[in-house]
XYZ file of C-alpha atoms in Angstrom:
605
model
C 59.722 -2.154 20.240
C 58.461 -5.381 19.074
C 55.333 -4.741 20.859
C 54.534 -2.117 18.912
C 54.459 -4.645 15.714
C 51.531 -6.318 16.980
C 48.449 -6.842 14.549
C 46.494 -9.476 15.182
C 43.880 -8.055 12.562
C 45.937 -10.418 10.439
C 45.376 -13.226 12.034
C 42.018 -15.366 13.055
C 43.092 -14.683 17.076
C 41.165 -12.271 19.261
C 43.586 -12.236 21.797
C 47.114 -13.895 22.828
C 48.849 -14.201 26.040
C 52.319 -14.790 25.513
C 55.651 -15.788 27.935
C 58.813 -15.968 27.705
C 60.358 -19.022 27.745
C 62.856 -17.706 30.579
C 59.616 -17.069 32.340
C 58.283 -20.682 32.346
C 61.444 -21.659 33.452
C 62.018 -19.606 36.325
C 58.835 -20.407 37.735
C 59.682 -23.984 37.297
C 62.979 -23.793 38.583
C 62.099 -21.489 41.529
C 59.297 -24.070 43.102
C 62.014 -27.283 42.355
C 64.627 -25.501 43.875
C 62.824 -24.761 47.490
C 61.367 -28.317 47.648
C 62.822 -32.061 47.702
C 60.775 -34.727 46.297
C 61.014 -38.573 47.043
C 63.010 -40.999 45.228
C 61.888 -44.093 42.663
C 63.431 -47.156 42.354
C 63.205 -49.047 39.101
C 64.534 -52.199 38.752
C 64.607 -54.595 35.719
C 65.584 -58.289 35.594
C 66.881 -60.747 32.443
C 67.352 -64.240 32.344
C 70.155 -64.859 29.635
C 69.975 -62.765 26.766
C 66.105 -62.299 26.982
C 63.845 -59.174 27.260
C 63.948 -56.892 30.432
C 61.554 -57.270 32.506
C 60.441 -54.904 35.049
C 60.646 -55.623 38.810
C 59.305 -53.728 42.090
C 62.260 -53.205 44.421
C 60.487 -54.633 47.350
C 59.526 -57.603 45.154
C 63.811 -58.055 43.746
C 64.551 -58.352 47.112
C 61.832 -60.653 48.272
C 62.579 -63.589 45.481
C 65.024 -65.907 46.518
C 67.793 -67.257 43.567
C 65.169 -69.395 42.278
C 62.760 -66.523 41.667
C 64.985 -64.623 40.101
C 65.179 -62.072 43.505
C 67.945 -61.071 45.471
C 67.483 -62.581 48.687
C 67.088 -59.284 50.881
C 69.862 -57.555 48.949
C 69.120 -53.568 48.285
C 70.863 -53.826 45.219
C 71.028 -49.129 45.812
C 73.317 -50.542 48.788
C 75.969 -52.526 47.187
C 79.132 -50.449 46.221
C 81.025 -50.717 43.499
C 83.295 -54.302 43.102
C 85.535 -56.062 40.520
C 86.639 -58.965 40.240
C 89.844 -60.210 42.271
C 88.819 -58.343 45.705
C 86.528 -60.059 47.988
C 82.715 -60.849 47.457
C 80.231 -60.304 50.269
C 76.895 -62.153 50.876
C 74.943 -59.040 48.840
C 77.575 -59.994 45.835
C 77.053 -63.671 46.194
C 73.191 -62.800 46.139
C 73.543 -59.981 43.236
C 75.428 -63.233 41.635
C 72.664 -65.337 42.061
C 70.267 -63.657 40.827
C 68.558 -62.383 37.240
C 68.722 -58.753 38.525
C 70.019 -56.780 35.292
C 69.807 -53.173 36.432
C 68.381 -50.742 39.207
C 68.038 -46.825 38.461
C 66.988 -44.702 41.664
C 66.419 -41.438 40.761
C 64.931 -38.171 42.638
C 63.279 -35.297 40.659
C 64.961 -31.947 41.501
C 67.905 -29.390 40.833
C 71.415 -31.498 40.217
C 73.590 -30.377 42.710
C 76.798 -27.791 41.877
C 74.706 -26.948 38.432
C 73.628 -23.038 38.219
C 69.937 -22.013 36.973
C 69.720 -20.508 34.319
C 68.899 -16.396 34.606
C 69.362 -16.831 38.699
C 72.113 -14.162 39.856
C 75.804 -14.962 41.396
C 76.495 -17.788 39.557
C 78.715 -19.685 41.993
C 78.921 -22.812 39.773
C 81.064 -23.510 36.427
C 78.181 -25.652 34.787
C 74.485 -24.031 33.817
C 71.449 -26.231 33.599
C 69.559 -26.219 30.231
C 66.153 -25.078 30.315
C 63.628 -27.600 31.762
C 61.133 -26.792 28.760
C 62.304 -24.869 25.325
C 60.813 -24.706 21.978
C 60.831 -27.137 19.563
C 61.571 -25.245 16.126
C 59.991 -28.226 13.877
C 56.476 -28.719 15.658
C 55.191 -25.776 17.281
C 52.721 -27.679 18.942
C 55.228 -30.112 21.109
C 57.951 -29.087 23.558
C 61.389 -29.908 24.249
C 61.196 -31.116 28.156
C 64.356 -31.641 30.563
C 63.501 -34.229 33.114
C 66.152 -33.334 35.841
C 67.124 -34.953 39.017
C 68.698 -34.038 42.384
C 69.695 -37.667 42.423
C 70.065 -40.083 39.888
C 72.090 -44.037 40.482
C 72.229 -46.488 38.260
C 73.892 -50.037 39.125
C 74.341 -52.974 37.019
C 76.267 -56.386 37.392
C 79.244 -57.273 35.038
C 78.784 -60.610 33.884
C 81.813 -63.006 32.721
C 82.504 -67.144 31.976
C 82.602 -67.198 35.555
C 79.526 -65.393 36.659
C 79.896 -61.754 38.440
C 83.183 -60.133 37.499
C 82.013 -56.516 38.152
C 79.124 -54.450 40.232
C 78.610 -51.111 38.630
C 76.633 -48.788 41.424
C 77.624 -44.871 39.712
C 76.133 -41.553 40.734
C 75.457 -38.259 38.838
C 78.100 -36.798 40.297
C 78.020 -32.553 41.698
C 78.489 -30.610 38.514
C 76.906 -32.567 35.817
C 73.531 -32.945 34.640
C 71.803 -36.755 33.793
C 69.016 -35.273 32.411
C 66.437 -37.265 29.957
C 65.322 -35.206 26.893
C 61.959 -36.165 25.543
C 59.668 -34.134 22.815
C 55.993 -33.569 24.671
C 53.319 -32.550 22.731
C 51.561 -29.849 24.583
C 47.360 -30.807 24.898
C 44.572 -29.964 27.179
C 41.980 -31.657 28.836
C 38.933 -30.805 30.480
C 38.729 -30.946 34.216
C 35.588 -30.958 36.563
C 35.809 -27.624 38.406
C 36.237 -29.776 42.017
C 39.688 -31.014 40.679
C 40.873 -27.696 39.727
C 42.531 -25.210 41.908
C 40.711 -23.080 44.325
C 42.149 -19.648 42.536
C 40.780 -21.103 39.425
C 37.609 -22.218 40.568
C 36.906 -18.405 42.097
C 37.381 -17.089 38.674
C 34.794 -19.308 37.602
C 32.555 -18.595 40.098
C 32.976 -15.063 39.703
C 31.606 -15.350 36.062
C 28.073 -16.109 37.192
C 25.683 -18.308 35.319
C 26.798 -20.010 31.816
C 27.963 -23.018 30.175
C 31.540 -22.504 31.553
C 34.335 -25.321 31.131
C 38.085 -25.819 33.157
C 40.591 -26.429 30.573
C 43.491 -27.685 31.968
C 46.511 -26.985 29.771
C 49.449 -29.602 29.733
C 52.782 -31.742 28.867
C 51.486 -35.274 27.357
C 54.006 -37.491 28.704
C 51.725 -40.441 27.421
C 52.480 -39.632 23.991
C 56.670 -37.869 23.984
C 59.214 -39.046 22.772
C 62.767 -39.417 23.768
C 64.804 -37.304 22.040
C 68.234 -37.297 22.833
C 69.559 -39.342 26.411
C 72.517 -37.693 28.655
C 75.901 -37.549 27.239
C 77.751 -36.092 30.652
C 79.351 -39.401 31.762
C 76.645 -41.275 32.431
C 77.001 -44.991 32.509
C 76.772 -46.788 28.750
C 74.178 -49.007 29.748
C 72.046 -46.106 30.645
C 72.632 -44.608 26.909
C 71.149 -47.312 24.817
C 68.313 -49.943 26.006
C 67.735 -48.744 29.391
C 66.941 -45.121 28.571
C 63.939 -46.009 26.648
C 62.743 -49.023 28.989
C 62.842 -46.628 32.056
C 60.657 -43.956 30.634
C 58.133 -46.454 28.770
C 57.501 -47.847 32.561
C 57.440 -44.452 34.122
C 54.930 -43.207 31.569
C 52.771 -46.465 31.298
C 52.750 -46.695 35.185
C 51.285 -43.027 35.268
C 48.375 -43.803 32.993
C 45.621 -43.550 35.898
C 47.214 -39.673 36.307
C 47.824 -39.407 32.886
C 51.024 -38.366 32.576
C 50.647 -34.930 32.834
C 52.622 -31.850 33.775
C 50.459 -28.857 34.167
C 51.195 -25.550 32.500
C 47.829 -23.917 33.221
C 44.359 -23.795 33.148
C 41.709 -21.886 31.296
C 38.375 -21.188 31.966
C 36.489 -21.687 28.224
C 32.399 -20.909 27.385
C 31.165 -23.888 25.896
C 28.457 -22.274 24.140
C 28.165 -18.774 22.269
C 27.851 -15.863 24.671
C 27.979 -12.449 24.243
C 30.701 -10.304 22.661
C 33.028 -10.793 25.502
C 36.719 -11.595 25.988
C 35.574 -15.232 27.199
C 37.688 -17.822 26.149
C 36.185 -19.907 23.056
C 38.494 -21.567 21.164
C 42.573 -21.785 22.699
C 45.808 -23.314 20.892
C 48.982 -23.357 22.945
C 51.531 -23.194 20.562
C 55.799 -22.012 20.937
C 57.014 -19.344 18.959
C 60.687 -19.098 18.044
C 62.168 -15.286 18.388
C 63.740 -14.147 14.444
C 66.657 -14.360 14.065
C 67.096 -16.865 16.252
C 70.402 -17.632 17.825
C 71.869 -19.351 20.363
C 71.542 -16.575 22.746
C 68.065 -15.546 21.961
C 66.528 -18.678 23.240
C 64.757 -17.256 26.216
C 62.835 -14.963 23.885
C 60.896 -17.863 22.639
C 57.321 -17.573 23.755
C 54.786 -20.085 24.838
C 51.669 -18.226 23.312
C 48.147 -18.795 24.152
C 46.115 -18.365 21.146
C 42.491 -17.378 22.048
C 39.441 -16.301 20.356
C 36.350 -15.411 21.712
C 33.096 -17.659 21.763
C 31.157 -18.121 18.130
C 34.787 -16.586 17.063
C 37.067 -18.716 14.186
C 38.246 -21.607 14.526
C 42.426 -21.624 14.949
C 43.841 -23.812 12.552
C 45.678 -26.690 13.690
C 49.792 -25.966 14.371
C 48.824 -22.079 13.937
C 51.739 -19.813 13.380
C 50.685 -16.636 11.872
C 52.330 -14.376 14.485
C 55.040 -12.568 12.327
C 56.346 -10.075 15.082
C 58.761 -10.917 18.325
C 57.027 -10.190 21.167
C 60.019 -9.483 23.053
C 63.012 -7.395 22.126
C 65.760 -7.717 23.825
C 66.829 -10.012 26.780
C 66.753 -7.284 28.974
C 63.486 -6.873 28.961
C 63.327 -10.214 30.418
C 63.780 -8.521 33.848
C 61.023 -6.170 33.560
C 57.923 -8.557 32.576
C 57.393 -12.074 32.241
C 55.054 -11.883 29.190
C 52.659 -9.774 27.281
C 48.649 -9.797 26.191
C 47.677 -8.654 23.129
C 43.931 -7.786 22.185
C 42.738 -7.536 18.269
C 41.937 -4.252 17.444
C 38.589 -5.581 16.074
C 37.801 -7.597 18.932
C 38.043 -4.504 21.382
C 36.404 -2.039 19.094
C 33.611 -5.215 18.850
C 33.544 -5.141 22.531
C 33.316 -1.499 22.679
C 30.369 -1.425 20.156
C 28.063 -3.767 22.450
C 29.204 -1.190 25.731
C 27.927 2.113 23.505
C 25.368 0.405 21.755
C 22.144 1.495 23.440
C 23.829 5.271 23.759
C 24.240 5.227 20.231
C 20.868 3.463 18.612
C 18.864 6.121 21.292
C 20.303 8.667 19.648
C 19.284 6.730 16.602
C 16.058 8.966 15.523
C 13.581 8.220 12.299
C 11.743 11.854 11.223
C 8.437 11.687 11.038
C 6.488 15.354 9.838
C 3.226 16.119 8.323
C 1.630 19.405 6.984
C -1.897 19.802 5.510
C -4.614 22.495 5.300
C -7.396 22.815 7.452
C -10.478 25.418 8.435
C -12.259 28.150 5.811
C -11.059 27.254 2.171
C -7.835 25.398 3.286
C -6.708 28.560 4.889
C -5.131 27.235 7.366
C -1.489 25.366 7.701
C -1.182 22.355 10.457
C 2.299 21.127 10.997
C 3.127 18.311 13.204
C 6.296 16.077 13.758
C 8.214 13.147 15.728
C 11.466 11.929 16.113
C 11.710 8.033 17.053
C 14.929 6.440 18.461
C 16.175 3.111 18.952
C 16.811 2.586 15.030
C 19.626 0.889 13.704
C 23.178 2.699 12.503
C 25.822 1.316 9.760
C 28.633 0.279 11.677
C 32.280 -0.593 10.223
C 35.594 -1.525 11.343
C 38.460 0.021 9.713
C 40.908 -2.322 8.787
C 43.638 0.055 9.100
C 44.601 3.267 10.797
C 44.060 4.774 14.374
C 39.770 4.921 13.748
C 38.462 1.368 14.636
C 35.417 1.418 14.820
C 32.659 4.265 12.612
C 28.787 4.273 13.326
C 26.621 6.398 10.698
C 23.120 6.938 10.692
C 21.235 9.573 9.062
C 17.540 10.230 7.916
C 15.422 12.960 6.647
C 11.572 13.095 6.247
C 9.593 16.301 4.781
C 6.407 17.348 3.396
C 4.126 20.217 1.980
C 0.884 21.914 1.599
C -0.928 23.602 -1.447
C 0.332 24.156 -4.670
C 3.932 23.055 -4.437
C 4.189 23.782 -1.026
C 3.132 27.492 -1.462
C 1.122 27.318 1.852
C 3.670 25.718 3.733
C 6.108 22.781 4.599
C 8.664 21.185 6.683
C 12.014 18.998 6.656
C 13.464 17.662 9.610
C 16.600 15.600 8.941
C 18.770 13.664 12.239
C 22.454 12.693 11.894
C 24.197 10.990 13.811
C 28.084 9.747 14.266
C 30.042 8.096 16.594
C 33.875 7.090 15.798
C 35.787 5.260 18.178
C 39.998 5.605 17.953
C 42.707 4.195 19.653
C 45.627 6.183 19.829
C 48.621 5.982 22.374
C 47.382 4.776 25.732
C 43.358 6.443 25.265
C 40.309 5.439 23.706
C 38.771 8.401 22.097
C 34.757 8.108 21.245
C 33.714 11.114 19.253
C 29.452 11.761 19.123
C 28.273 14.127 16.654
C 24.061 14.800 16.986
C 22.676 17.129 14.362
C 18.886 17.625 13.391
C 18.328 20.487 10.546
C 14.659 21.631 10.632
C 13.145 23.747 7.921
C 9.581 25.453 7.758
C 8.505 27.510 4.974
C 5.486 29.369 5.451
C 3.343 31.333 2.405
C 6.724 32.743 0.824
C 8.755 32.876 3.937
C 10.976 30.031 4.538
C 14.081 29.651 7.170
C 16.126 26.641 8.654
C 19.352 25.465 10.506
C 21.285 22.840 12.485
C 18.715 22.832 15.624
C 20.582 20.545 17.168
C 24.262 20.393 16.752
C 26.455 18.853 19.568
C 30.123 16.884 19.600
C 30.711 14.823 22.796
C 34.813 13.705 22.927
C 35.247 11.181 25.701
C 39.092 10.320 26.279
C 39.994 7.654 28.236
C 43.635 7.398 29.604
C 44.505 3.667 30.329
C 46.848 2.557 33.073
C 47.347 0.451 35.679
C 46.715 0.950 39.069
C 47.607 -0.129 42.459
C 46.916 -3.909 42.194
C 48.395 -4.096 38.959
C 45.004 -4.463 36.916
C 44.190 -2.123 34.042
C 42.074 1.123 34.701
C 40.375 3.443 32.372
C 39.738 7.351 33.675
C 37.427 9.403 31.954
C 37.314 13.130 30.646
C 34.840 14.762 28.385
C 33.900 17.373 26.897
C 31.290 18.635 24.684
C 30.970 21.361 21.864
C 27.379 22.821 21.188
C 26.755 24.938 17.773
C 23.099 24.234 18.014
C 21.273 27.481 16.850
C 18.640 28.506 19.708
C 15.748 29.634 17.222
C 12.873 31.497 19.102
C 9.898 33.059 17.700
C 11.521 36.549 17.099
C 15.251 34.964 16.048
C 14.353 32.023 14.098
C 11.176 32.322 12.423
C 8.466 34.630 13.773
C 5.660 33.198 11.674
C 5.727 29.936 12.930
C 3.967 30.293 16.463
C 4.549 26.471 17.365
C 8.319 27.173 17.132
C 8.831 26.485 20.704
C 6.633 23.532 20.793
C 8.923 21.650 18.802
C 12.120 22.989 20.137
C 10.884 21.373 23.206
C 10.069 18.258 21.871
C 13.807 17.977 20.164
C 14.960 19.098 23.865
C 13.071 16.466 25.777
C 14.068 13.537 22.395
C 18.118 14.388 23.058
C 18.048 14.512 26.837
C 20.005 11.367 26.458
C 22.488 12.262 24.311
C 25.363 12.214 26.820
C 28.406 10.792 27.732
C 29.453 7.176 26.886
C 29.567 4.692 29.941
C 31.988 2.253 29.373
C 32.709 1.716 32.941
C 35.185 -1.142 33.281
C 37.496 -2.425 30.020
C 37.577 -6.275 31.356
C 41.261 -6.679 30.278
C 41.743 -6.725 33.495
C 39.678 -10.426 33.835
C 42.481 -12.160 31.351
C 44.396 -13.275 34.475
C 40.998 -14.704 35.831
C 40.888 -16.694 32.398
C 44.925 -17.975 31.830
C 47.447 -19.391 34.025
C 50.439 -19.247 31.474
C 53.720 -20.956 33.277
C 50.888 -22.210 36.259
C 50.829 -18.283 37.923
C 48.608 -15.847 37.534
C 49.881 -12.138 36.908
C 49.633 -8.752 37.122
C 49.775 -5.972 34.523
C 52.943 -3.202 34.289
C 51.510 -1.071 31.447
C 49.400 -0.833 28.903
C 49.198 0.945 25.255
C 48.285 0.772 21.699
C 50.067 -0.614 18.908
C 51.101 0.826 15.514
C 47.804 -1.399 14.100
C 46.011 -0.544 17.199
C 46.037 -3.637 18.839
C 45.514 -3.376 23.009
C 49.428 -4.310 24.404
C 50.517 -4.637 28.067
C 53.223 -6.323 29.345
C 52.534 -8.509 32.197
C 53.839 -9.697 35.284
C 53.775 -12.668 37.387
C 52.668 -12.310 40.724
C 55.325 -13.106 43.666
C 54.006 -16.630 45.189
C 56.053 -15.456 48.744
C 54.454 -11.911 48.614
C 52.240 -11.836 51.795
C 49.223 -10.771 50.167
C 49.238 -13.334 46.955
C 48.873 -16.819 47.478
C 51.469 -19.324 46.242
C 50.690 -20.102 42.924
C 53.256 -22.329 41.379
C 54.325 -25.353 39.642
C 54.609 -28.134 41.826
C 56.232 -31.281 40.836
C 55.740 -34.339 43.060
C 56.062 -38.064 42.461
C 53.078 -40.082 41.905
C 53.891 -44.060 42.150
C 56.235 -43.951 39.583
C 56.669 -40.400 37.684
C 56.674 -37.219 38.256
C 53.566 -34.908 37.750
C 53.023 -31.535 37.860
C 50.269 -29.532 39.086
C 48.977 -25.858 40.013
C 48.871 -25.436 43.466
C 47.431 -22.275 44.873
C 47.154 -23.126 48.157
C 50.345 -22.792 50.706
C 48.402 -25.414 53.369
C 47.557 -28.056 50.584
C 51.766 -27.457 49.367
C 52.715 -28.033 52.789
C 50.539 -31.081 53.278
C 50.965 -32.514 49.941
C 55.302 -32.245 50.911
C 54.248 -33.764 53.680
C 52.680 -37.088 52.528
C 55.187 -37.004 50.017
């Protein structure tokens, strides 16, 4: 499973949350198909053979001849004519005029066209994906602008004057699509302007230098790529194609010609080794091989690393693995986040950290003479936590993450220690591994003492205890990653006493006491909540948020689980979708996450 293939080790990326291109789609598709939007009217004029000029309908039909207007003709209501049948008072006006051509057009789903993925095809045509990839810049898209409704008409001019009037429809069946390359940018929003679900998240991340990212289609800056080639009108092909959407993008400036795919909530300054957003690229990745039919494997990916993390290099595309495998997996999830096996085992690290540096302890024994002629031995000891381990990452294998610390400290009395002495020597391990679907943290606390006293000497593994903590990830209920814990612990500690261990040292049980009451918190790792389960607080990829469907390691130990959008007509979610309506003059899509503000917003229009 391509899944499996994940290692973002190799890469500079912490984390990725990646969707299908189907996925994006459908969630486009699905909000345009259960709404209508209003239409535009575009009109240009042309006096002679000079440049078009653009023209409000209301102000076409308020200029007389002399102005260049219509005279009250709706230019949308004047069928089609030719020369030789008889001219009405709209013709005679269309005549007298400069009007050159009119395009009214409503954003939506083209009637008798089928969606693509959506079941019972009734229809003999299929749309073409509103957004795909665009295999030579990863960073731009490949947008469809589509329309429920879409008229263009145009006088025929001869020696005479009129001789035709052109008024032609995208007719049931077909398609008169624009295709435009977008690059794909964000923008930071003030949290007021965002939506409500995102604006929880962020308030749900307490105090911090927190910014709302929204992610986005830069109309202002696409390019037309290719115009409609299903019978659509020849004067629509050439000049007018690229007049119509330089006036529908430079008449959206104030809204800035944006179609939202998202928002993210970034840390603008360095915070603590958490899976905060820090740095984010939104780039499309192509599925290998491609083919014709693997297109909705493509993947909108949302490269991420953490705060203080690297920097991702412009047009990134180190990802070397599909994340999807076959199409039919295209019915079971929607997408996929992937976690760096370094950046969880980093994470991990700062949960265990003050288990492991208390267990942490620098020796600390002295022996000397005392009383009549040095007769006399005097031992004494400590043990002092809280120091500092060697940690390391493993670049490879199922062990991530390996935390070492050992010490000794020892000393005599008399000739060469004939009178007496004393070692005491802590180790301690901790080794964190990631196999399957568990996290398995391994503790191993050993202290040797040795006494010697006159010529008896003796010594052991006081303290010798393994703690295994397993835990089993899954998801639960609500569809959000859980971790449940088991341990267990293994104790080979020898139990010295003063008859078993060494029954000339009466302060024996003095200082197993002391090791007793130093290890009391040697227990059982804490890591309470794995905050995977906050990604969908951070990323709206294709403008929903989702749920997660499983969750498991991969064969480099990266953190894998498929995801899956939430249903915006379940009862208990609320509508989160795309929602495309027209500003003045284009159309612009946003996040909504209210169903009240959709309804009100359809209503204004």
């Amino acid at each position: 499973m391509s899944l499996n293939q994940s290692n973002l080790s190799s890469t500079p990326l912490d984390f990725v949350v990646a969707v299908s291109e189907e996925s994006v789609n459908s969630t486009m598709f699905q909000y345009m198909s259960q709404n209508s939007f209003p239409a535009m009217s575009l009109c240009w004029t042309q006096v002679e053979n000079g440049p078009l000029i653009p023209i409000t309908l209301a102000a076409l039909m308020a200029g007389n001849a002399s102005q260049g207007g219509t005279n009250g003709t709706n230019p949308f209501d004047v069928p089609n004519w030719t020369n030789g049948e008889p001219m009405s008072q709209d013709l005679t006006n269309i005549n007298n005029s400069a009007f050159a051509c009119g395009i009214q057009l409503q954003i939506g789903i083209p009637a008798g066209m089928n969606i693509p993925g959506a079941p019972n095809q009734p229809y003999t045509n299929t749309l073409p994906y509103m957004v795909s990839l665009n295999t030579t810049n990863s960073n731009t898209a490949i947008f469809n602008l589509l329309f429920a409704q879409f008229t263009v008409v145009y006088p025929t001019f001869g020696r005479s004057g009129l001789s035709a009037y052109n008024n032609d429809s995208q007719p049931s069946g077909s398609s008169w699509g624009i295709t435009v390359n977008v690059p794909l940018s964000q923008i930071t929003v003030s949290p007021s302007s965002a939506p409500s679900n995102v604006q929880q998240a962020l308030s749900k991340m307490g105090p911090g230098a927190f910014s709302i990212q929204q992610l986005f289609f830069d109309f202002l800056n696409a390019t037309i790529t290719d115009a409609p080639t299903q019978n659509w009108p020849a004067i629509v092909s050439n000049q007018f194609t690229v007049a119509m959407l330089e006036q529908l993008i430079q008449q959206n400036e104030q809204s800035q010609g944006l179609a939202s795919v998202g928002y993210t909530i970034t840390a603008g300054a360095v915070q603590p080794s958490t899976f905060n957003i820090g740095n984010l690229e939104m780039v499309f990745e192509e599925y290998e091989p491609s083919t014709e039919s693997t297109q909705m494997l493509n993947t909108v990916n949302y490269l991420c690393t953490v705060p203080g993390g690297n920097r991702i290099p412009p047009n990134y595309s180190g990802i070397s693995w599909n994340w999807f495998d076959t199409a039919a997996q295209l019915g079971t999830f929607d997408g996929v986040v992937a976690i760096n096996r370094n950046t969880l085992a980093a994470w991990i690290y700062s949960q265990i950290s003050n288990n492991v540096m208390q267990n942490c302890f620098a020796p600390y024994v002295r022996v000397w003479l005392s009383g009549f002629i040095d007769m006399t031995v005097n031992w004494q000891w400590n043990l002092t936590p809280w120091q500092t381990p060697t940690v390391t990452y493993p670049a490879t294998g199922s062990t991530v993450l390996s935390v070492n610390y050992s010490s000794s400290a020892s000393d005599q009395a008399g000739l060469n220690g004939d009178m007496g002495g004393m070692k005491l020597a802590p180790s301690y391990s901790a080794n964190v591994s990631f196999e399957n679907n568990t996290i398995i943290i391994v503790q191993n606390l050993t202290i040797y003492l040795w006494v010697s006293s006159l010529s008896t000497s003796a010594g052991g593994n006081v303290v010798d205890i393994t703690i295994t903590d397993t835990y089993t990830l899954g998801v639960n209920a609500t569809g959000q990653i859980s971790a449940s814990l088991s341990s267990s612990t293994s104790n080979t500690s020898e139990s010295p006493s003063r008859n078993g261990f060494l029954n000339f040292f009466t302060d024996i049980n003095d200082i197993i006491n002391s090791i007793n009451s130093w290890i009391q918190n040697f227990t059982a790792t804490s890591i309470t909540d794995i905050p995977v389960s906050d990604f969908n607080s951070f990323v709206f990829p294709g403008s929903q948020t989702f749920t997660y469907s499983n969750v498991a390691f991969s064969n480099n130990q990266d953190m894998v689980s498929c995801i899956v959008y939430d249903d915006p007509a379940g009862a208990a979610t609320e509508a989160k979708t795309v929602k495309l309506y027209s500003t003045e003059n284009f159309s612009h899509a946003v996040l909504n996450t209210n169903p009240e503000e959709t309804a009100q917003t359809a209503k204004n229009g």
